[in-house]
Amino acid sequence: MALEDAKTQIDDAFRREDPRGLSYENAFAGATSFLRRKYTRDLTGIDLAVTGVPFDQAVTNRTGARFGPRAIREASTLQPYDPPYGWGYDPMSEFAIADYGDLAFDYAKVWEFPEALQAHIAGILARDVGTLVLGGDHFVTLPILRAHVDKYGPLALIQFDAHSDTWVDDDMERVDHGTFVYKAVKLGLIDVERSVQIGIRTSCEDHCGIHVIDAPEVHRIGPAAVAEKVRGIVGDALAYLTFDIDCLDPAFAPGTGTPVWGGLSSAQAAAILRGLAGVRLTGGDVVEVSPPFDHGGITAVAGAHVAVEIACLWGWTRR
């Protein structure tokens, strides 16, 4: 395929036959699946399933992350023309990637949501397919982790965030985006010695033993040193990567529920993510993109690029 195919290629989200390969339909047209991958619930022959979780129950300040998956998909339509720059390989061509669509749930029965999401992810993992999740507020990572740990055992957690999300909350039934890491530790889902938080810049009394590379340290030592430090912490452990978009400074991601100044630039985040090549990921997510607070779409663009970087990382050790 080449750019001239744009005059005949349209709606790859429904019409493409090969789950591998680039896409050249006009960026401004067609159905907006993630990276123009085909929407399907048939995982036969699929390596990586991208799924949306349009959920925001109680973010700290500004709601709207339920629209994140839709906005990230739309922003991603600029990316499937070329291999991701700087990686040296093309996951869209080397792996069969499908857009698995969104999780269905009853928004009025919030207490049912965690189990519904865990079952949704478990169904994908049962087919030995990787998961890439588009959120959604940060609570969604907890049920996702539960599904991954049921399959793989306790994991290292690589968390990009402005907040530690380790505030004390011993009520395991509460659905709270700000305490999911605390609960993950208490439930034994993550190996704290192999886990690390990157970009933190809000106060918290207890990080539950998890290593912290805060935002000032990122600025001081630079992305290459950060990536090396993360790789040293995680080692050869299986890991799950979660990226809260508020890890980025509001200048680079204004559309989020809890913006905090002094964060990472998009360039720093890209360099750190690419520097993690070789870490063994079971899956990953990008959360808390809240498009109603960013009419320029900057945050969704960042979220789409982060999702692609996670896909590249996931595929690196499987090539």
C-alpha positions as protocol buffer text, in pm:
chain_id: "A"
residue {
  index: 1
  type: MET
  ca { x: 0 y: 0 z: 0 }
}
residue {
  index: 2
  type: ALA
  ca { x: 102 y: 361 z: -50 }
}
residue {
  index: 3
  type: LEU
  ca { x: -46 y: 708 z: -18 }
}
residue {
  index: 4
  type: GLU
  ca { x: -226 y: 679 z: -351 }
}
residue {
  index: 5
  type: ASP
  ca { x: -444 y: 413 z: -190 }
}
residue {
  index: 6
  type: ALA
  ca { x: -622 y: 692 z: -1 }
}
residue {
  index: 7
  type: LYS
  ca { x: -842 y: 750 z: -307 }
}
residue {
  index: 8
  type: THR
  ca { x: -996 y: 404 z: -269 }
}
residue {
  index: 9
  type: GLN
  ca { x: -928 y: 306 z: 93 }
}
residue {
  index: 10
  type: ILE
  ca { x: -1192 y: 402 z: 348 }
}
residue {
  index: 11
  type: ASP
  ca { x: -1339 y: 274 z: 675 }
}
residue {
  index: 12
  type: ASP
  ca { x: -1059 y: 30 z: 753 }
}
residue {
  index: 13
  type: ALA
  ca { x: -1215 y: 1 z: 1099 }
}
residue {
  index: 14
  type: PHE
  ca { x: -1475 y: -224 z: 938 }
}
residue {
  index: 15
  type: ARG
  ca { x: -1341 y: -319 z: 595 }
}
residue {
  index: 16
  type: ARG
  ca { x: -975 y: -411 z: 636 }
}
residue {
  index: 17
  type: GLU
  ca { x: -905 y: -780 z: 587 }
}
residue {
  index: 18
  type: ASP
  ca { x: -547 y: -808 z: 713 }
}
residue {
  index: 19
  type: PRO
  ca { x: -495 y: -720 z: 1082 }
}
residue {
  index: 20
  type: ARG
  ca { x: -134 y: -636 z: 1000 }
}
residue {
  index: 21
  type: GLY
  ca { x: 0 y: -343 z: 802 }
}
residue {
  index: 22
  type: LEU
  ca { x: -16 y: 34 z: 776 }
}
residue {
  index: 23
  type: SER
  ca { x: -323 y: 228 z: 668 }
}
residue {
  index: 24
  type: TYR
  ca { x: -351 y: 514 z: 421 }
}
residue {
  index: 25
  type: GLU
  ca { x: -712 y: 627 z: 428 }
}
residue {
  index: 26
  type: ASN
  ca { x: -755 y: 1001 z: 463 }
}
residue {
  index: 27
  type: ALA
  ca { x: -696 y: 1105 z: 823 }
}
residue {
  index: 28
  type: PHE
  ca { x: -1001 y: 1333 z: 816 }
}
residue {
  index: 29
  type: ALA
  ca { x: -1241 y: 1060 z: 696 }
}
residue {
  index: 30
  type: GLY
  ca { x: -1364 y: 717 z: 784 }
}
residue {
  index: 31
  type: ALA
  ca { x: -1450 y: 533 z: 1103 }
}
residue {
  index: 32
  type: THR
  ca { x: -1205 y: 616 z: 1381 }
}
residue {
  index: 33
  type: SER
  ca { x: -1083 y: 294 z: 1534 }
}
residue {
  index: 34
  type: PHE
  ca { x: -747 y: 297 z: 1711 }
}
residue {
  index: 35
  type: LEU
  ca { x: -477 y: 321 z: 1441 }
}
residue {
  index: 36
  type: ARG
  ca { x: -742 y: 222 z: 1183 }
}
residue {
  index: 37
  type: ARG
  ca { x: -733 y: -134 z: 1315 }
}
residue {
  index: 38
  type: LYS
  ca { x: -1041 y: -344 z: 1252 }
}
residue {
  index: 39
  type: TYR
  ca { x: -1317 y: -348 z: 1512 }
}
residue {
  index: 40
  type: THR
  ca { x: -1371 y: -710 z: 1606 }
}
residue {
  index: 41
  type: ARG
  ca { x: -1447 y: -938 z: 1898 }
}
residue {
  index: 42
  type: ASP
  ca { x: -1301 y: -1232 z: 1708 }
}
residue {
  index: 43
  type: LEU
  ca { x: -952 y: -1273 z: 1852 }
}
residue {
  index: 44
  type: THR
  ca { x: -851 y: -1558 z: 1624 }
}
residue {
  index: 45
  type: GLY
  ca { x: -496 y: -1484 z: 1510 }
}
residue {
  index: 46
  type: ILE
  ca { x: -482 y: -1155 z: 1706 }
}
residue {
  index: 47
  type: ASP
  ca { x: -174 y: -1067 z: 1911 }
}
residue {
  index: 48
  type: LEU
  ca { x: -281 y: -742 z: 2080 }
}
residue {
  index: 49
  type: ALA
  ca { x: -633 y: -618 z: 2155 }
}
residue {
  index: 50
  type: VAL
  ca { x: -697 y: -248 z: 2212 }
}
residue {
  index: 51
  type: THR
  ca { x: -1003 y: -180 z: 2424 }
}
residue {
  index: 52
  type: GLY
  ca { x: -1168 y: 131 z: 2562 }
}
residue {
  index: 53
  type: VAL
  ca { x: -1301 y: 178 z: 2915 }
}
residue {
  index: 54
  type: PRO
  ca { x: -1521 y: 491 z: 2913 }
}
residue {
  index: 55
  type: PHE
  ca { x: -1549 y: 531 z: 3290 }
}
residue {
  index: 56
  type: ASP
  ca { x: -1505 y: 820 z: 3534 }
}
residue {
  index: 57
  type: GLN
  ca { x: -1685 y: 777 z: 3861 }
}
residue {
  index: 58
  type: ALA
  ca { x: -1526 y: 1029 z: 4097 }
}
residue {
  index: 59
  type: VAL
  ca { x: -1219 y: 1208 z: 3968 }
}
residue {
  index: 60
  type: THR
  ca { x: -1068 y: 1468 z: 4199 }
}
residue {
  index: 61
  type: ASN
  ca { x: -1168 y: 1776 z: 3999 }
}
residue {
  index: 62
  type: ARG
  ca { x: -1280 y: 1765 z: 3637 }
}
residue {
  index: 63
  type: THR
  ca { x: -1488 y: 1480 z: 3496 }
}
residue {
  index: 64
  type: GLY
  ca { x: -1480 y: 1378 z: 3132 }
}
residue {
  index: 65
  type: ALA
  ca { x: -1234 y: 1087 z: 3116 }
}
residue {
  index: 66
  type: ARG
  ca { x: -1523 y: 871 z: 2996 }
}
residue {
  index: 67
  type: PHE
  ca { x: -1471 y: 1045 z: 2662 }
}
residue {
  index: 68
  type: GLY
  ca { x: -1099 y: 959 z: 2661 }
}
residue {
  index: 69
  type: PRO
  ca { x: -1116 y: 640 z: 2453 }
}
residue {
  index: 70
  type: ARG
  ca { x: -1315 y: 813 z: 2179 }
}
residue {
  index: 71
  type: ALA
  ca { x: -1076 y: 1110 z: 2167 }
}
residue {
  index: 72
  type: ILE
  ca { x: -764 y: 891 z: 2169 }
}
residue {
  index: 73
  type: ARG
  ca { x: -898 y: 685 z: 1880 }
}
residue {
  index: 74
  type: GLU
  ca { x: -968 y: 998 z: 1678 }
}
residue {
  index: 75
  type: ALA
  ca { x: -622 y: 1142 z: 1751 }
}
residue {
  index: 76
  type: SER
  ca { x: -459 y: 813 z: 1651 }
}
residue {
  index: 77
  type: THR
  ca { x: -582 y: 844 z: 1293 }
}
residue {
  index: 78
  type: LEU
  ca { x: -275 y: 1057 z: 1214 }
}
residue {
  index: 79
  type: GLN
  ca { x: -37 y: 776 z: 1307 }
}
residue {
  index: 80
  type: PRO
  ca { x: -100 y: 463 z: 1095 }
}
residue {
  index: 81
  type: TYR
  ca { x: 73 y: 590 z: 780 }
}
residue {
  index: 82
  type: ASP
  ca { x: 426 y: 521 z: 900 }
}
residue {
  index: 83
  type: PRO
  ca { x: 609 y: 301 z: 1151 }
}
residue {
  index: 84
  type: PRO
  ca { x: 646 y: 474 z: 1491 }
}
residue {
  index: 85
  type: TYR
  ca { x: 949 y: 700 z: 1462 }
}
residue {
  index: 86
  type: GLY
  ca { x: 1266 y: 596 z: 1638 }
}
residue {
  index: 87
  type: TRP
  ca { x: 1179 y: 236 z: 1722 }
}
residue {
  index: 88
  type: GLY
  ca { x: 1331 y: 67 z: 1421 }
}
residue {
  index: 89
  type: TYR
  ca { x: 1036 y: -166 z: 1376 }
}
residue {
  index: 90
  type: ASP
  ca { x: 665 y: -142 z: 1301 }
}
residue {
  index: 91
  type: PRO
  ca { x: 431 y: -317 z: 1547 }
}
residue {
  index: 92
  type: MET
  ca { x: 138 y: -256 z: 1312 }
}
residue {
  index: 93
  type: SER
  ca { x: 305 y: -475 z: 1051 }
}
residue {
  index: 94
  type: GLU
  ca { x: 474 y: -732 z: 1276 }
}
residue {
  index: 95
  type: PHE
  ca { x: 174 y: -798 z: 1500 }
}
residue {
  index: 96
  type: ALA
  ca { x: -196 y: -855 z: 1441 }
}
residue {
  index: 97
  type: ILE
  ca { x: -363 y: -572 z: 1634 }
}
residue {
  index: 98
  type: ALA
  ca { x: -739 y: -536 z: 1667 }
}
residue {
  index: 99
  type: ASP
  ca { x: -965 y: -272 z: 1817 }
}
residue {
  index: 100
  type: TYR
  ca { x: -1177 y: -478 z: 2055 }
}
residue {
  index: 101
  type: GLY
  ca { x: -1418 y: -190 z: 2114 }
}
residue {
  index: 102
  type: ASP
  ca { x: -1532 y: -62 z: 2450 }
}
residue {
  index: 103
  type: LEU
  ca { x: -1639 y: -229 z: 2773 }
}
residue {
  index: 104
  type: ALA
  ca { x: -2016 y: -239 z: 2814 }
}
residue {
  index: 105
  type: PHE
  ca { x: -2146 y: -172 z: 3165 }
}
residue {
  index: 106
  type: ASP
  ca { x: -2443 y: -25 z: 3349 }
}
residue {
  index: 107
  type: TYR
  ca { x: -2337 y: 327 z: 3445 }
}
residue {
  index: 108
  type: ALA
  ca { x: -2607 y: 335 z: 3716 }
}
residue {
  index: 109
  type: LYS
  ca { x: -2468 y: 29 z: 3896 }
}
residue {
  index: 110
  type: VAL
  ca { x: -2119 y: 146 z: 3979 }
}
residue {
  index: 111
  type: TRP
  ca { x: -2064 y: -142 z: 4223 }
}
residue {
  index: 112
  type: GLU
  ca { x: -2085 y: -388 z: 3930 }
}
residue {
  index: 113
  type: PHE
  ca { x: -1821 y: -211 z: 3724 }
}
residue {
  index: 114
  type: PRO
  ca { x: -1500 y: -361 z: 3874 }
}
residue {
  index: 115
  type: GLU
  ca { x: -1609 y: -719 z: 3818 }
}
residue {
  index: 116
  type: ALA
  ca { x: -1734 y: -637 z: 3467 }
}
residue {
  index: 117
  type: LEU
  ca { x: -1399 y: -484 z: 3369 }
}
residue {
  index: 118
  type: GLN
  ca { x: -1196 y: -765 z: 3524 }
}
residue {
  index: 119
  type: ALA
  ca { x: -1401 y: -1023 z: 3333 }
}
residue {
  index: 120
  type: HIS
  ca { x: -1365 y: -821 z: 3012 }
}
residue {
  index: 121
  type: ILE
  ca { x: -984 y: -820 z: 3037 }
}
residue {
  index: 122
  type: ALA
  ca { x: -971 y: -1181 z: 3157 }
}
residue {
  index: 123
  type: GLY
  ca { x: -1162 y: -1289 z: 2847 }
}
residue {
  index: 124
  type: ILE
  ca { x: -895 y: -1133 z: 2625 }
}
residue {
  index: 125
  type: LEU
  ca { x: -604 y: -1275 z: 2825 }
}
residue {
  index: 126
  type: ALA
  ca { x: -761 y: -1621 z: 2816 }
}
residue {
  index: 127
  type: ARG
  ca { x: -695 y: -1620 z: 2442 }
}
residue {
  index: 128
  type: ASP
  ca { x: -326 y: -1542 z: 2505 }
}
residue {
  index: 129
  type: VAL
  ca { x: -378 y: -1196 z: 2356 }
}
residue {
  index: 130
  type: GLY
  ca { x: -214 y: -885 z: 2502 }
}
residue {
  index: 131
  type: THR
  ca { x: -419 y: -588 z: 2618 }
}
residue {
  index: 132
  type: LEU
  ca { x: -379 y: -216 z: 2558 }
}
residue {
  index: 133
  type: VAL
  ca { x: -646 y: -18 z: 2743 }
}
residue {
  index: 134
  type: LEU
  ca { x: -768 y: 334 z: 2672 }
}
residue {
  index: 135
  type: GLY
  ca { x: -928 y: 487 z: 2986 }
}
residue {
  index: 136
  type: GLY
  ca { x: -1114 y: 610 z: 3175 }
}
residue {
  index: 137
  type: ASP
  ca { x: -1015 y: 732 z: 3521 }
}
residue {
  index: 138
  type: HIS
  ca { x: -725 y: 566 z: 3699 }
}
residue {
  index: 139
  type: PHE
  ca { x: -940 y: 329 z: 3902 }
}
residue {
  index: 140
  type: VAL
  ca { x: -971 y: 115 z: 3589 }
}
residue {
  index: 141
  type: THR
  ca { x: -614 y: -7 z: 3635 }
}
residue {
  index: 142
  type: LEU
  ca { x: -706 y: -203 z: 3952 }
}
residue {
  index: 143
  type: PRO
  ca { x: -951 y: -450 z: 3790 }
}
residue {
  index: 144
  type: ILE
  ca { x: -717 y: -475 z: 3493 }
}
residue {
  index: 145
  type: LEU
  ca { x: -428 y: -565 z: 3723 }
}
residue {
  index: 146
  type: ARG
  ca { x: -642 y: -826 z: 3895 }
}
residue {
  index: 147
  type: ALA
  ca { x: -709 y: -996 z: 3563 }
}
residue {
  index: 148
  type: HIS
  ca { x: -341 y: -986 z: 3467 }
}
residue {
  index: 149
  type: VAL
  ca { x: -227 y: -1119 z: 3804 }
}
residue {
  index: 150
  type: ASP
  ca { x: -477 y: -1405 z: 3784 }
}
residue {
  index: 151
  type: LYS
  ca { x: -294 y: -1513 z: 3468 }
}
residue {
  index: 152
  type: TYR
  ca { x: 67 y: -1415 z: 3535 }
}
residue {
  index: 153
  type: GLY
  ca { x: 104 y: -1379 z: 3912 }
}
residue {
  index: 154
  type: PRO
  ca { x: 218 y: -1062 z: 4092 }
}
residue {
  index: 155
  type: LEU
  ca { x: 369 y: -805 z: 3855 }
}
residue {
  index: 156
  type: ALA
  ca { x: 607 y: -514 z: 3862 }
}
residue {
  index: 157
  type: LEU
  ca { x: 417 y: -188 z: 3818 }
}
residue {
  index: 158
  type: ILE
  ca { x: 557 y: 95 z: 3607 }
}
residue {
  index: 159
  type: GLN
  ca { x: 341 y: 399 z: 3682 }
}
residue {
  index: 160
  type: PHE
  ca { x: 372 y: 737 z: 3509 }
}
residue {
  index: 161
  type: ASP
  ca { x: 174 y: 984 z: 3718 }
}
residue {
  index: 162
  type: ALA
  ca { x: 164 y: 1316 z: 3900 }
}
residue {
  index: 163
  type: HIS
  ca { x: 9 y: 1138 z: 4200 }
}
residue {
  index: 164
  type: SER
  ca { x: 113 y: 826 z: 4388 }
}
residue {
  index: 165
  type: ASP
  ca { x: -246 y: 698 z: 4432 }
}
residue {
  index: 166
  type: THR
  ca { x: -132 y: 532 z: 4755 }
}
residue {
  index: 167
  type: TRP
  ca { x: -358 y: 723 z: 4993 }
}
residue {
  index: 168
  type: VAL
  ca { x: -485 y: 492 z: 5266 }
}
residue {
  index: 169
  type: ASP
  ca { x: -813 y: 319 z: 5182 }
}
residue {
  index: 170
  type: ASP
  ca { x: -880 y: -17 z: 5343 }
}
residue {
  index: 171
  type: ASP
  ca { x: -1233 y: -49 z: 5206 }
}
residue {
  index: 172
  type: MET
  ca { x: -1163 y: -273 z: 4908 }
}
residue {
  index: 173
  type: GLU
  ca { x: -1518 y: -221 z: 4778 }
}
residue {
  index: 174
  type: ARG
  ca { x: -1473 y: 154 z: 4724 }
}
residue {
  index: 175
  type: VAL
  ca { x: -1433 y: 261 z: 4362 }
}
residue {
  index: 176
  type: ASP
  ca { x: -1172 y: 536 z: 4390 }
}
residue {
  index: 177
  type: HIS
  ca { x: -920 y: 647 z: 4130 }
}
residue {
  index: 178
  type: GLY
  ca { x: -686 y: 790 z: 4395 }
}
residue {
  index: 179
  type: THR
  ca { x: -628 y: 476 z: 4602 }
}
residue {
  index: 180
  type: PHE
  ca { x: -591 y: 199 z: 4346 }
}
residue {
  index: 181
  type: VAL
  ca { x: -215 y: 155 z: 4402 }
}
residue {
  index: 182
  type: TYR
  ca { x: -260 y: 128 z: 4779 }
}
residue {
  index: 183
  type: LYS
  ca { x: -516 y: -145 z: 4722 }
}
residue {
  index: 184
  type: ALA
  ca { x: -299 y: -319 z: 4462 }
}
residue {
  index: 185
  type: VAL
  ca { x: -21 y: -339 z: 4722 }
}
residue {
  index: 186
  type: LYS
  ca { x: -251 y: -460 z: 5001 }
}
residue {
  index: 187
  type: LEU
  ca { x: -404 y: -722 z: 4770 }
}
residue {
  index: 188
  type: GLY
  ca { x: -60 y: -851 z: 4675 }
}
residue {
  index: 189
  type: LEU
  ca { x: -103 y: -770 z: 4307 }
}
residue {
  index: 190
  type: ILE
  ca { x: 231 y: -597 z: 4261 }
}
residue {
  index: 191
  type: ASP
  ca { x: 587 y: -664 z: 4367 }
}
residue {
  index: 192
  type: VAL
  ca { x: 677 y: -335 z: 4532 }
}
residue {
  index: 193
  type: GLU
  ca { x: 1051 y: -402 z: 4516 }
}
residue {
  index: 194
  type: ARG
  ca { x: 1026 y: -420 z: 4137 }
}
residue {
  index: 195
  type: SER
  ca { x: 775 y: -135 z: 4099 }
}
residue {
  index: 196
  type: VAL
  ca { x: 839 y: 231 z: 4026 }
}
residue {
  index: 197
  type: GLN
  ca { x: 644 y: 557 z: 3998 }
}
residue {
  index: 198
  type: ILE
  ca { x: 770 y: 823 z: 3755 }
}
residue {
  index: 199
  type: GLY
  ca { x: 681 y: 1194 z: 3750 }
}
residue {
  index: 200
  type: ILE
  ca { x: 531 y: 1220 z: 4099 }
}
residue {
  index: 201
  type: ARG
  ca { x: 491 y: 1579 z: 4220 }
}
residue {
  index: 202
  type: THR
  ca { x: 224 y: 1575 z: 4491 }
}
residue {
  index: 203
  type: SER
  ca { x: 276 y: 1497 z: 4858 }
}
residue {
  index: 204
  type: CYS
  ca { x: 198 y: 1157 z: 5002 }
}
residue {
  index: 205
  type: GLU
  ca { x: 303 y: 1019 z: 5339 }
}
residue {
  index: 206
  type: ASP
  ca { x: 353 y: 661 z: 5225 }
}
residue {
  index: 207
  type: HIS
  ca { x: 441 y: 523 z: 4882 }
}
residue {
  index: 208
  type: CYS
  ca { x: 394 y: 168 z: 5014 }
}
residue {
  index: 209
  type: GLY
  ca { x: 755 y: 74 z: 4944 }
}
residue {
  index: 210
  type: ILE
  ca { x: 735 y: 151 z: 4572 }
}
residue {
  index: 211
  type: HIS
  ca { x: 1039 y: 324 z: 4422 }
}
residue {
  index: 212
  type: VAL
  ca { x: 976 y: 687 z: 4324 }
}
residue {
  index: 213
  type: ILE
  ca { x: 1145 y: 893 z: 4053 }
}
residue {
  index: 214
  type: ASP
  ca { x: 970 y: 1223 z: 4103 }
}
residue {
  index: 215
  type: ALA
  ca { x: 935 y: 1499 z: 3845 }
}
residue {
  index: 216
  type: PRO
  ca { x: 1223 y: 1711 z: 3979 }
}
residue {
  index: 217
  type: GLU
  ca { x: 1453 y: 1409 z: 3952 }
}
residue {
  index: 218
  type: VAL
  ca { x: 1342 y: 1350 z: 3594 }
}
residue {
  index: 219
  type: HIS
  ca { x: 1428 y: 1710 z: 3510 }
}
residue {
  index: 220
  type: ARG
  ca { x: 1759 y: 1685 z: 3693 }
}
residue {
  index: 221
  type: ILE
  ca { x: 1901 y: 1357 z: 3559 }
}
residue {
  index: 222
  type: GLY
  ca { x: 1728 y: 1339 z: 3220 }
}
residue {
  index: 223
  type: PRO
  ca { x: 1523 y: 1074 z: 3038 }
}
residue {
  index: 224
  type: ALA
  ca { x: 1808 y: 835 z: 2955 }
}
residue {
  index: 225
  type: ALA
  ca { x: 1913 y: 807 z: 3319 }
}
residue {
  index: 226
  type: VAL
  ca { x: 1551 y: 767 z: 3427 }
}
residue {
  index: 227
  type: ALA
  ca { x: 1496 y: 482 z: 3182 }
}
residue {
  index: 228
  type: GLU
  ca { x: 1815 y: 312 z: 3299 }
}
residue {
  index: 229
  type: LYS
  ca { x: 1706 y: 345 z: 3661 }
}
residue {
  index: 230
  type: VAL
  ca { x: 1362 y: 201 z: 3584 }
}
residue {
  index: 231
  type: ARG
  ca { x: 1511 y: -94 z: 3396 }
}
residue {
  index: 232
  type: GLY
  ca { x: 1737 y: -160 z: 3695 }
}
residue {
  index: 233
  type: ILE
  ca { x: 1441 y: -163 z: 3933 }
}
residue {
  index: 234
  type: VAL
  ca { x: 1215 y: -381 z: 3720 }
}
residue {
  index: 235
  type: GLY
  ca { x: 1489 y: -616 z: 3603 }
}
residue {
  index: 236
  type: ASP
  ca { x: 1358 y: -929 z: 3432 }
}
residue {
  index: 237
  type: ALA
  ca { x: 1021 y: -924 z: 3611 }
}
residue {
  index: 238
  type: LEU
  ca { x: 698 y: -926 z: 3417 }
}
residue {
  index: 239
  type: ALA
  ca { x: 556 y: -575 z: 3433 }
}
residue {
  index: 240
  type: TYR
  ca { x: 238 y: -379 z: 3372 }
}
residue {
  index: 241
  type: LEU
  ca { x: 266 y: -17 z: 3258 }
}
residue {
  index: 242
  type: THR
  ca { x: 6 y: 246 z: 3343 }
}
residue {
  index: 243
  type: PHE
  ca { x: 32 y: 603 z: 3216 }
}
residue {
  index: 244
  type: ASP
  ca { x: -185 y: 870 z: 3375 }
}
residue {
  index: 245
  type: ILE
  ca { x: -179 y: 1157 z: 3127 }
}
residue {
  index: 246
  type: ASP
  ca { x: -141 y: 1406 z: 3413 }
}
residue {
  index: 247
  type: CYS
  ca { x: 217 y: 1282 z: 3441 }
}
residue {
  index: 248
  type: LEU
  ca { x: 269 y: 1538 z: 3165 }
}
residue {
  index: 249
  type: ASP
  ca { x: 281 y: 1906 z: 3250 }
}
residue {
  index: 250
  type: PRO
  ca { x: -50 y: 2087 z: 3177 }
}
residue {
  index: 251
  type: ALA
  ca { x: 128 y: 2268 z: 2895 }
}
residue {
  index: 252
  type: PHE
  ca { x: 142 y: 1932 z: 2715 }
}
residue {
  index: 253
  type: ALA
  ca { x: -181 y: 1778 z: 2849 }
}
residue {
  index: 254
  type: PRO
  ca { x: -434 y: 2035 z: 2971 }
}
residue {
  index: 255
  type: GLY
  ca { x: -729 y: 1799 z: 2931 }
}
residue {
  index: 256
  type: THR
  ca { x: -708 y: 1594 z: 3248 }
}
residue {
  index: 257
  type: GLY
  ca { x: -899 y: 1578 z: 3574 }
}
residue {
  index: 258
  type: THR
  ca { x: -610 y: 1674 z: 3801 }
}
residue {
  index: 259
  type: PRO
  ca { x: -353 y: 1897 z: 3626 }
}
residue {
  index: 260
  type: VAL
  ca { x: -34 y: 1967 z: 3824 }
}
residue {
  index: 261
  type: TRP
  ca { x: 241 y: 2201 z: 3702 }
}
residue {
  index: 262
  type: GLY
  ca { x: 608 y: 2103 z: 3687 }
}
residue {
  index: 263
  type: GLY
  ca { x: 547 y: 1778 z: 3504 }
}
residue {
  index: 264
  type: LEU
  ca { x: 715 y: 1593 z: 3223 }
}
residue {
  index: 265
  type: SER
  ca { x: 719 y: 1725 z: 2869 }
}
residue {
  index: 266
  type: SER
  ca { x: 595 y: 1502 z: 2590 }
}
residue {
  index: 267
  type: ALA
  ca { x: 955 y: 1477 z: 2467 }
}
residue {
  index: 268
  type: GLN
  ca { x: 1076 y: 1355 z: 2806 }
}
residue {
  index: 269
  type: ALA
  ca { x: 797 y: 1098 z: 2828 }
}
residue {
  index: 270
  type: ALA
  ca { x: 867 y: 970 z: 2476 }
}
residue {
  index: 271
  type: ALA
  ca { x: 1238 y: 932 z: 2549 }
}
residue {
  index: 272
  type: ILE
  ca { x: 1176 y: 747 z: 2876 }
}
residue {
  index: 273
  type: LEU
  ca { x: 923 y: 511 z: 2720 }
}
residue {
  index: 274
  type: ARG
  ca { x: 1158 y: 429 z: 2431 }
}
residue {
  index: 275
  type: GLY
  ca { x: 1440 y: 385 z: 2679 }
}
residue {
  index: 276
  type: LEU
  ca { x: 1243 y: 104 z: 2845 }
}
residue {
  index: 277
  type: ALA
  ca { x: 1275 y: -124 z: 2541 }
}
residue {
  index: 278
  type: GLY
  ca { x: 1342 y: -474 z: 2668 }
}
residue {
  index: 279
  type: VAL
  ca { x: 1118 y: -454 z: 2974 }
}
residue {
  index: 280
  type: ARG
  ca { x: 876 y: -748 z: 2961 }
}
residue {
  index: 281
  type: LEU
  ca { x: 525 y: -601 z: 2953 }
}
residue {
  index: 282
  type: THR
  ca { x: 210 y: -807 z: 2991 }
}
residue {
  index: 283
  type: GLY
  ca { x: 4 y: -503 z: 2894 }
}
residue {
  index: 284
  type: GLY
  ca { x: -57 y: -137 z: 2961 }
}
residue {
  index: 285
  type: ASP
  ca { x: -302 y: 150 z: 2971 }
}
residue {
  index: 286
  type: VAL
  ca { x: -326 y: 526 z: 2924 }
}
residue {
  index: 287
  type: VAL
  ca { x: -585 y: 695 z: 3143 }
}
residue {
  index: 288
  type: GLU
  ca { x: -750 y: 1023 z: 3246 }
}
residue {
  index: 289
  type: VAL
  ca { x: -757 y: 1195 z: 2907 }
}
residue {
  index: 290
  type: SER
  ca { x: -1047 y: 1437 z: 2956 }
}
residue {
  index: 291
  type: PRO
  ca { x: -1119 y: 1600 z: 2618 }
}
residue {
  index: 292
  type: PRO
  ca { x: -1392 y: 1843 z: 2738 }
}
residue {
  index: 293
  type: PHE
  ca { x: -1114 y: 2048 z: 2899 }
}
residue {
  index: 294
  type: ASP
  ca { x: -890 y: 2059 z: 2593 }
}
residue {
  index: 295
  type: HIS
  ca { x: -1065 y: 2185 z: 2282 }
}
residue {
  index: 296
  type: GLY
  ca { x: -737 y: 2181 z: 2090 }
}
residue {
  index: 297
  type: GLY
  ca { x: -707 y: 1805 z: 2131 }
}
residue {
  index: 298
  type: ILE
  ca { x: -349 y: 1828 z: 2262 }
}
residue {
  index: 299
  type: THR
  ca { x: -412 y: 1581 z: 2541 }
}
residue {
  index: 300
  type: ALA
  ca { x: -573 y: 1323 z: 2315 }
}
residue {
  index: 301
  type: VAL
  ca { x: -279 y: 1349 z: 2075 }
}
residue {
  index: 302
  type: ALA
  ca { x: -44 y: 1282 z: 2366 }
}
residue {
  index: 303
  type: GLY
  ca { x: -259 y: 991 z: 2482 }
}
residue {
  index: 304
  type: ALA
  ca { x: -261 y: 836 z: 2135 }
}
residue {
  index: 305
  type: HIS
  ca { x: 117 y: 858 z: 2111 }
}
residue {
  index: 306
  type: VAL
  ca { x: 160 y: 709 z: 2459 }
}
residue {
  index: 307
  type: ALA
  ca { x: -66 y: 419 z: 2359 }
}
residue {
  index: 308
  type: VAL
  ca { x: 144 y: 354 z: 2049 }
}
residue {
  index: 309
  type: GLU
  ca { x: 462 y: 363 z: 2258 }
}
residue {
  index: 310
  type: ILE
  ca { x: 311 y: 106 z: 2495 }
}
residue {
  index: 311
  type: ALA
  ca { x: 229 y: -114 z: 2196 }
}
residue {
  index: 312
  type: CYS
  ca { x: 588 y: -81 z: 2077 }
}
residue {
  index: 313
  type: LEU
  ca { x: 720 y: -177 z: 2421 }
}
residue {
  index: 314
  type: TRP
  ca { x: 480 y: -470 z: 2446 }
}
residue {
  index: 315
  type: GLY
  ca { x: 597 y: -600 z: 2110 }
}
residue {
  index: 316
  type: TRP
  ca { x: 970 y: -541 z: 2159 }
}
residue {
  index: 317
  type: THR
  ca { x: 1031 y: -860 z: 2359 }
}
residue {
  index: 318
  type: ARG
  ca { x: 797 y: -1065 z: 2139 }
}
residue {
  index: 319
  type: ARG
  ca { x: 962 y: -1000 z: 1802 }
}
